[in-house]
Coordinates of C-alpha atoms and ligand atoms in Angstrom, one line a residue:
X778 CA 2.5 4.0 6.0
X779 CA 1.1 0.5 5.4
X780 CA 1.9 -1.8 8.3
X781 CA 2.7 -5.4 7.7
X782 CA 0.3 -7.8 9.5
X783 CA 2.7 -8.6 12.4
X784 CA 3.1 -4.8 13.1
X785 CA -0.6 -4.2 12.9
X786 CA -1.1 -7.2 15.2
X787 CA 1.2 -5.7 17.8
X788 CA -0.8 -2.5 17.7
X789 CA -4.1 -4.5 18.1
X790 CA -2.6 -6.4 21.0
X791 CA -1.4 -3.2 22.7
X792 CA -5.0 -1.9 22.5
X793 CA -6.5 -5.1 23.8
X794 CA -7.9 -6.7 20.6
X795 CA -7.5 -10.5 20.9
X796 CA -5.1 -12.1 18.4
X797 CA -3.5 -15.5 18.2
X798 CA -0.2 -16.0 19.9
X799 CA 2.7 -15.7 17.5
X800 CA 6.4 -15.2 16.8
X801 CA 8.1 -13.5 13.8
X802 CA 11.0 -15.2 11.9
X803 CA 13.5 -13.3 9.7
X804 CA 16.4 -14.5 7.6
X805 CA 18.7 -14.0 10.7
X806 CA 16.2 -15.5 13.1
X807 CA 14.5 -18.5 11.6
X808 CA 15.4 -21.3 14.0
X809 CA 13.1 -23.9 15.5
X810 CA 14.1 -22.5 18.9
X811 CA 12.4 -19.2 18.1
X812 CA 9.2 -21.1 17.6
X813 CA 9.8 -23.2 20.7
X814 CA 10.8 -20.2 22.9
X815 CA 7.6 -18.4 21.7
X816 CA 5.8 -21.1 23.6
X817 CA 3.4 -21.7 20.7
X818 CA 1.0 -24.6 20.8
X819 CA 0.9 -26.8 17.7
X820 CA -0.6 -26.8 15.1
X821 CA 0.4 -23.5 13.7
X822 CA -0.2 -21.3 10.7
X823 CA 2.9 -19.9 8.8
X824 CA 2.2 -16.6 7.1
X825 CA 4.3 -14.6 4.7
X826 CA 4.5 -10.9 5.6
X827 CA 4.1 -8.8 2.5
X828 CA 2.1 -5.7 1.9
X829 CA -0.6 -7.3 -0.2
X830 CA -3.9 -9.0 0.5
X831 CA -4.8 -12.4 -0.9
X832 CA -1.8 -14.1 0.6
X833 CA -3.9 -17.1 1.4
X834 CA -4.8 -17.7 -2.3
X835 CA -1.2 -17.1 -3.4
X836 CA 0.2 -19.8 -1.1
X837 CA 1.5 -17.4 1.5
X838 CA -0.6 -18.8 4.4
X839 CA 0.1 -22.5 5.2
X840 CA -0.5 -24.9 8.1
X841 CA 2.2 -26.8 10.0
X842 CA 1.8 -29.5 12.7
X843 CA 5.3 -29.4 14.2
X844 CA 8.0 -26.8 15.0
X845 CA 10.3 -28.4 12.5
X846 CA 7.7 -28.3 9.8
X847 CA 6.9 -24.7 10.5
X848 CA 10.6 -23.8 10.5
X849 CA 11.1 -25.5 7.1
X850 CA 8.1 -23.7 5.6
X851 CA 9.4 -20.4 7.0
X852 CA 12.8 -21.0 5.5
X853 CA 11.4 -21.6 2.1
X854 CA 9.1 -18.6 2.3
X855 CA 12.0 -16.3 3.4
X856 CA 14.0 -17.3 0.3
X857 CA 11.3 -16.7 -2.2
X858 CA 9.0 -13.9 -3.4
X859 CA 5.2 -13.7 -3.0
X860 CA 3.3 -11.9 -5.8
X861 CA 6.6 -10.4 -6.8
X862 CA 7.2 -8.9 -3.4
X863 CA 10.3 -9.8 -1.4
X864 CA 9.8 -11.6 1.9
X865 CA 11.8 -10.5 4.9
X866 CA 9.5 -11.6 7.7
X867 CA 7.4 -14.7 8.3
X868 CA 4.8 -14.9 11.1
X869 CA 4.2 -18.2 12.9
X870 CA 0.9 -18.2 14.8
X871 CA -1.1 -20.7 16.8
X872 CA -3.7 -22.1 14.5
X873 CA -7.2 -21.2 15.5
X874 CA -10.1 -23.5 14.9
X875 CA -12.5 -21.4 12.9
X876 CA -16.3 -21.6 13.2
X877 CA -17.1 -18.5 11.2
X878 CA -15.2 -15.7 9.5
X879 CA -16.4 -12.1 9.7
X880 CA -15.2 -8.8 8.2
X881 CA -14.7 -5.6 10.2
X882 CA -13.0 -2.4 9.3
X883 CA -12.9 1.3 9.9
X884 CA -11.8 3.5 7.0
X885 CA -11.7 7.1 6.2
X886 CA -14.4 7.9 3.7
X887 CA -13.2 10.8 1.6
X888 CA -16.6 11.6 0.1
X889 CA -18.4 11.8 3.4
X890 CA -15.3 13.2 5.1
X891 CA -15.7 11.0 8.1
X892 CA -14.8 7.4 9.3
X893 CA -17.0 4.6 8.0
X894 CA -17.4 1.3 9.8
X895 CA -18.0 -1.8 7.6
X896 CA -19.1 -5.1 9.1
X897 CA -20.1 -8.3 7.3
X898 CA -20.7 -11.9 8.4
X899 CA -19.1 -12.9 5.1
X900 CA -15.5 -12.4 5.9
X901 CA -12.3 -14.0 4.9
X902 CA -12.8 -13.2 1.2
X903 CA -12.5 -9.8 -0.5
X904 CA -15.1 -7.5 0.9
X905 CA -15.4 -5.7 -2.5
X906 CA -16.7 -8.9 -4.0
X907 CA -19.3 -9.4 -1.2
X908 CA -20.4 -5.7 -1.6
X909 CA -20.8 -6.3 -5.3
X910 CA -22.6 -9.6 -5.4
X911 CA -24.6 -9.3 -2.1
X912 CA -24.7 -5.7 -1.0
X913 CA -27.3 -6.4 1.7
X914 CA -24.7 -8.7 3.4
X915 CA -22.5 -5.6 4.2
X916 CA -23.5 -3.3 7.0
X917 CA -22.1 0.2 7.0
X918 CA -22.3 3.2 9.3
X919 CA -20.7 6.6 9.0
X920 CA -19.4 8.2 12.2
X921 CA -19.6 11.8 13.1
X922 CA -16.0 12.4 14.3
X923 CA -17.2 14.9 17.0
X924 CA -19.5 12.2 18.5
X925 CA -17.2 9.3 17.9
X926 CA -18.3 5.7 18.2
X927 CA -21.5 5.0 20.3
X928 CA -23.2 1.9 21.4
X929 CA -26.1 2.5 19.0
X930 CA -23.6 2.3 16.1
X931 CA -22.5 -1.2 17.2
X932 CA -26.2 -2.2 17.7
X933 CA -27.1 -1.0 14.3
X934 CA -24.2 -2.8 12.6
X935 CA -24.9 -6.0 14.5
X936 CA -28.6 -5.9 13.6
X937 CA -28.0 -5.1 9.9
X938 CA -25.4 -7.9 9.5
X939 CA -27.4 -10.4 11.6
X940 CA -24.9 -11.1 14.3
X941 CA -25.9 -13.7 16.9
X942 CA -26.9 -11.8 20.1
X943 CA -24.6 -13.9 22.2
X944 CA -21.6 -12.4 20.3
X945 CA -22.7 -8.8 20.6
X946 CA -20.9 -7.6 23.7
X947 CA -17.6 -9.0 22.5
X948 CA -18.2 -7.5 19.0
X949 CA -18.9 -4.1 20.6
X950 CA -15.7 -4.3 22.7
X951 CA -13.5 -5.1 19.7
X952 CA -15.1 -2.4 17.6
X953 CA -14.5 0.2 20.4
X954 CA -10.8 -0.9 20.6
X955 CA -10.5 -0.8 16.8
X956 CA -11.9 2.7 16.8
X957 CA -9.3 3.7 19.4
X958 CA -6.5 2.3 17.1
X959 CA -8.0 4.2 14.2
X960 CA -8.2 7.6 15.9
X961 CA -5.1 7.3 18.2
X962 CA -2.8 6.4 15.3
X963 CA -4.3 8.6 12.6
X964 CA -5.3 5.7 10.4
X965 CA -6.8 5.7 7.0
X966 CA -7.7 2.1 7.4
X967 CA -7.9 -0.4 10.3
X968 CA -9.1 -3.7 9.1
X969 CA -9.7 -7.2 10.5
X970 CA -10.3 -9.8 7.8
X971 CA -11.1 -12.3 9.0
X972 CA -12.3 -11.7 12.5
X973 CA -13.3 -15.2 13.5
X974 CA -15.4 -17.1 16.0
X975 CA -13.1 -19.7 17.5
X976 CA -13.9 -23.0 19.1
X977 CA -14.7 -21.3 22.4
X978 CA -17.2 -18.9 20.8
X979 CA -14.8 -16.1 21.2
X980 CA -14.0 -13.4 18.6
X981 CA -10.3 -13.3 17.5
X982 CA -8.6 -11.1 14.9
X983 CA -6.8 -13.4 12.5
X984 CA -5.4 -10.7 10.2
X985 CA -4.5 -7.1 10.7
X986 CA -4.3 -4.4 8.1
X987 CA -3.4 -0.9 9.2
X988 CA -2.7 2.0 7.0
X989 CA -1.6 5.2 8.7
X990 CA -1.8 8.7 7.3
X991 CA 1.9 9.9 6.9
X992 CA 0.7 13.4 7.5
X993 CA -0.3 12.6 11.1
X994 CA 2.6 12.9 13.5
X995 CA 1.0 11.4 16.6
X996 CA 3.1 8.5 18.0
X997 CA 5.8 9.2 15.4
X998 CA 8.7 8.5 17.8
X999 CA 7.1 5.1 18.6
X1000 CA 6.4 4.4 15.0
X1001 CA 9.8 5.4 13.6
X1002 CA 11.1 1.9 14.0
X1003 CA 8.1 0.6 12.0
X1004 CA 8.9 3.1 9.4
X1005 CA 12.5 2.0 9.2
X1006 CA 11.5 -1.6 8.9
X1007 CA 8.8 -1.0 6.4
X1008 CA 11.3 1.0 4.3
X1009 CA 13.0 -2.3 3.4
X1010 CA 9.8 -3.3 1.8
X1011 CA 9.8 -0.5 -0.7
X1012 CA 10.8 -1.5 -4.2
X1013 CA 14.3 -1.4 -5.5
X1014 CA 13.4 1.4 -7.8
X1015 CA 12.0 3.5 -5.0
X1016 CA 15.1 3.1 -3.0
X1017 CA 17.4 3.8 -5.9
X1018 CA 15.5 7.0 -6.7
X1019 CA 15.8 8.1 -3.1
X1020 CA 19.6 7.8 -3.3
X1021 CA 19.5 10.6 -6.0
X1022 CA 17.0 12.6 -3.9
X1023 CA 14.1 11.7 -6.2
X1024 CA 10.7 10.3 -5.3
X1025 CA 9.6 7.3 -7.3
X1026 CA 5.9 6.4 -7.0
X1027 CA 4.5 3.2 -8.5
X1028 CA 1.0 4.1 -9.7
X1029 CA -1.1 1.5 -11.6
X1030 CA 0.6 -1.9 -12.2
X1031 CA -1.2 -2.3 -15.5
X1032 CA -0.3 1.2 -16.8
X1033 CA 2.1 1.9 -19.6
X1034 CA 3.0 5.6 -19.2
X1035 CA 5.6 7.2 -16.9
X1036 CA 5.5 10.8 -15.7
X1037 CA 8.6 12.9 -14.8
X1038 CA 8.1 16.2 -13.2
X1039 CA 9.5 18.7 -10.7
X1040 CA 7.1 19.2 -7.8
X1041 CA 4.4 16.8 -6.4
X1042 CA 1.5 19.1 -7.3
X1043 CA 2.4 19.1 -10.9
X1044 CA 3.1 15.4 -10.9
X1045 CA -0.4 14.8 -9.6
X1046 CA -2.0 17.1 -12.2
X1047 CA -0.2 15.2 -14.9
X1048 CA -1.4 11.8 -13.6
X1049 CA -4.9 13.2 -13.5
X1050 CA -4.8 14.6 -17.0
X1051 CA -3.4 11.3 -18.4
X1052 CA -5.9 9.2 -16.5
X1053 CA -8.8 11.4 -17.6
X1054 CA -7.9 10.7 -21.2
X1055 CA -8.3 7.0 -20.6
X1056 CA -4.6 6.2 -20.4
X1057 CA -2.9 4.7 -17.4
X1058 CA 0.2 5.8 -15.5
X1059 CA 2.4 3.1 -14.3
X1060 CA 5.0 5.1 -12.4
X1061 CA 5.7 8.7 -11.6
X1062 CA 8.9 10.5 -10.5
X1063 CA 9.4 13.8 -8.7
X1064 CA 12.8 15.3 -9.4
X1065 CA 12.4 18.0 -6.8
X1066 CA 14.2 21.3 -7.3
X1067 CA 17.4 22.0 -9.2
X1068 CA 18.1 18.6 -10.8
X1069 CA 21.3 18.6 -12.9
X1070 CA 21.7 16.8 -16.2
X1071 CA 23.7 13.9 -14.8
X1072 CA 21.0 13.1 -12.3
X1073 CA 18.2 13.6 -14.8
X1074 CA 19.8 10.9 -16.9
X1075 CA 19.7 8.5 -13.9
X1076 CA 16.1 9.4 -13.3
X1077 CA 15.3 8.4 -16.9
X1078 CA 17.2 5.1 -16.4
X1079 CA 15.3 4.3 -13.2
X1080 CA 12.0 5.2 -14.8
X1081 CA 12.7 3.0 -17.8
X1082 CA 13.7 0.1 -15.5
X1083 CA 10.0 0.1 -14.5
X1084 CA 9.5 -1.9 -17.8
X1085 CA 6.4 -2.1 -20.0
X1086 CA 6.3 1.6 -20.8
X1087 CA 5.1 3.0 -24.2
X1088 CA 5.6 6.6 -23.3
X1089 CA 7.3 9.0 -20.9
X1090 CA 5.6 12.3 -20.2
X1091 CA 7.9 15.0 -19.0
X1092 CA 6.5 18.2 -17.5
X1093 CA 9.0 20.8 -16.2
X1094 CA 8.5 24.2 -14.7
X1095 CA 11.9 25.8 -14.6
X1096 CA 12.6 27.9 -11.6
X1097 CA 15.7 26.8 -9.8
X1098 CA 15.5 23.8 -12.1
X1099 CA 16.9 24.8 -15.5
X1100 CA 15.2 23.6 -18.6
X1101 CA 18.6 23.1 -20.4
X1102 CA 19.9 20.9 -17.6
X1103 CA 16.8 18.8 -17.8
X1104 CA 17.0 18.6 -21.6
X1105 CA 20.7 17.6 -21.5
X1106 CA 19.8 14.8 -19.0
X1107 CA 16.9 13.6 -21.1
X1108 CA 19.0 13.5 -24.2
X1109 CA 21.7 11.5 -22.5
X1110 CA 19.2 9.1 -20.8
X1111 CA 17.3 8.7 -24.0
X1112 CA 20.4 7.7 -26.0
X1113 CA 21.1 5.0 -23.4
X1114 CA 17.7 3.5 -22.9
X1115 CA 14.9 5.4 -24.6
X1116 CA 14.8 3.6 -28.0
X1117 CA 11.2 2.7 -28.9
X1118 CA 9.4 4.6 -26.2
X1119 CA 7.6 7.8 -26.9
X1120 CA 9.0 10.9 -25.2
X1121 CA 6.7 13.9 -24.7
X1122 CA 8.2 17.0 -23.3
X1123 CA 6.7 20.2 -22.0
X1124 CA 8.9 22.8 -20.5
X1125 CA 8.5 26.3 -19.3
X1126 CA 10.6 28.8 -17.4
X1127 CA 14.4 29.2 -16.8
X1128 CA 16.5 28.6 -19.9
X1129 CA 13.5 27.3 -21.9
X1130 CA 15.0 28.2 -25.3
X1131 CA 18.3 26.3 -24.8
X1132 CA 16.2 23.4 -23.4
X1133 CA 13.9 23.3 -26.4
X1134 CA 16.9 23.3 -28.8
X1135 CA 18.4 20.3 -27.0
X1136 CA 15.1 18.4 -27.0
X1137 CA 14.8 18.9 -30.8
X1138 CA 18.2 17.1 -31.0
X1139 CA 16.9 13.9 -29.3
X1140 CA 16.7 11.1 -31.7
X1141 CA 13.8 8.6 -31.7
X1142 CA 10.2 9.2 -30.9
X1143 CA 10.4 12.5 -29.1
X1144 CA 8.0 15.4 -29.3
X1145 CA 8.0 18.8 -27.7
X1146 CA 4.6 20.4 -26.9
X1147 CA 3.6 23.9 -26.0
X1148 CA 0.5 22.8 -24.0
X1149 CA 0.3 19.8 -21.7
X1150 CA -3.1 18.8 -23.2
X1151 CA -1.3 18.6 -26.5
X1152 CA 1.1 16.2 -24.9
X1153 CA -1.7 14.0 -23.6
X1154 CA -3.2 13.9 -27.1
X1155 CA 0.2 13.0 -28.6
X1156 CA 0.4 10.1 -26.2
X1157 CA -3.0 8.9 -27.3
X1158 CA -2.1 9.3 -31.0
X1159 CA 0.9 7.0 -30.5
X1160 CA -1.3 4.4 -28.9
X1161 CA -3.3 3.9 -32.1
Ligands
GDP1393 P1 -4.8 -12.8 3.4 O1 -5.2 -13.9 2.5 O2 -3.5 -12.1 3.0 O3 -5.9 -11.9 3.8 O4 -4.3 -13.6 4.8 P2 -5.2 -14.0 6.1 O5 -4.4 -13.8 7.3 O6 -6.5 -13.3 6.1 O7 -5.4 -15.5 5.9 C1 -6.2 -16.1 4.8 C2 -7.1 -17.2 5.2 O8 -6.3 -18.2 5.8 C3 -8.1 -16.8 6.3 O9 -9.2 -16.2 5.8 C4 -8.4 -18.1 6.9 O10 -9.4 -18.8 6.2 C5 -7.1 -18.9 6.8 N1 -6.4 -18.8 8.1 C6 -5.5 -17.9 8.6 N2 -5.1 -18.2 9.8 C7 -5.8 -19.3 10.2 C8 -5.9 -20.1 11.4 O11 -5.3 -19.8 12.4 N3 -6.7 -21.1 11.4 C9 -7.4 -21.5 10.3 N4 -8.2 -22.6 10.3 N5 -7.4 -20.8 9.2 C10 -6.6 -19.7 9.1
MN1394 MN1 -7.0 -11.3 5.4

């Protein structure tokens, strides 16, 4: 689960990480009085809440000098998209006078199998860019989870990054609190970018990015409301798929292949195989078990609604799912919205023969393959 900034900020506050005072406006609650009752000092910063970085550059972070101005900005933001994402919340926060912008994060490093702390005095911008152009400006330390975070880690980071000694104790405190957020809530990422030095030489977290591992069930009761609210942020296709009991997963926005399968393991293997061949998957759909033709047809329609697809790769292992049901659904779906797109089908298991016959009857650019590798090759062939 990817928390929006204002939820991440709540979490930071509850753990004692200093953040600017703020209120949240929604479509139902966007009045000037909300800002006034929040007791915010002017000027303020008005921030779109969407699950994407780079809001600043995209016009989603703006300054206002009065309550009325902030309210007007929020109103406009709530009625438009940012980077193609719907806006349901806008945060209005006291504007901090910034002296310097730093970057601080704790992430799970999959290769090292432990948390990694990343700290840089060049914050505010994308850290990947800093790491690329000036790697020596980024300090990094891996943590042994059984030892946790120690003072020498903080010292090492501060020294490497070149932090002013007068800011060290505050930095250390924030880092310790961030580590508590990271471990207590089963995070994959807890990031503050920027962490700023304000006019009083204090460190403040101006942004919050928190990604929690859904497989970790600590605090789940407490986080259930977050989950419900974050749900509204999922795309229309994800929600539609859910209504049919399917799982729709956006993969790479610049991909042009969709994968349809029954079972998440198989789905992942297909994505791996296609990616390995140098092609990109844009969306994947897991049908789960026992999908009937009528529903499969809907699955095809939802997948095709993704747009920009040149191929759909179908990989079915028939157990309780019957190959003929799948094939009938594919055929119906294809008649409705397949058209120019390539359809590559591999099926195995229950009622395979009937299924194969039906797939042969699909008009358009459809191919049935005996081996999945063959299917990937077929997709490549059609690209040329
Ligand atoms: P992001 O672009 O989505 O990462 O959104 P941020 O919350 O990080 O804001 C982007 C940038 O806006 C920051 O790096 C700051 O430079 C600026 N900004 C955000 N809040 C404030 C503020 O209170 N005061 C000032 N002066 N700048 C701010
Ligand atoms: Mn940021």
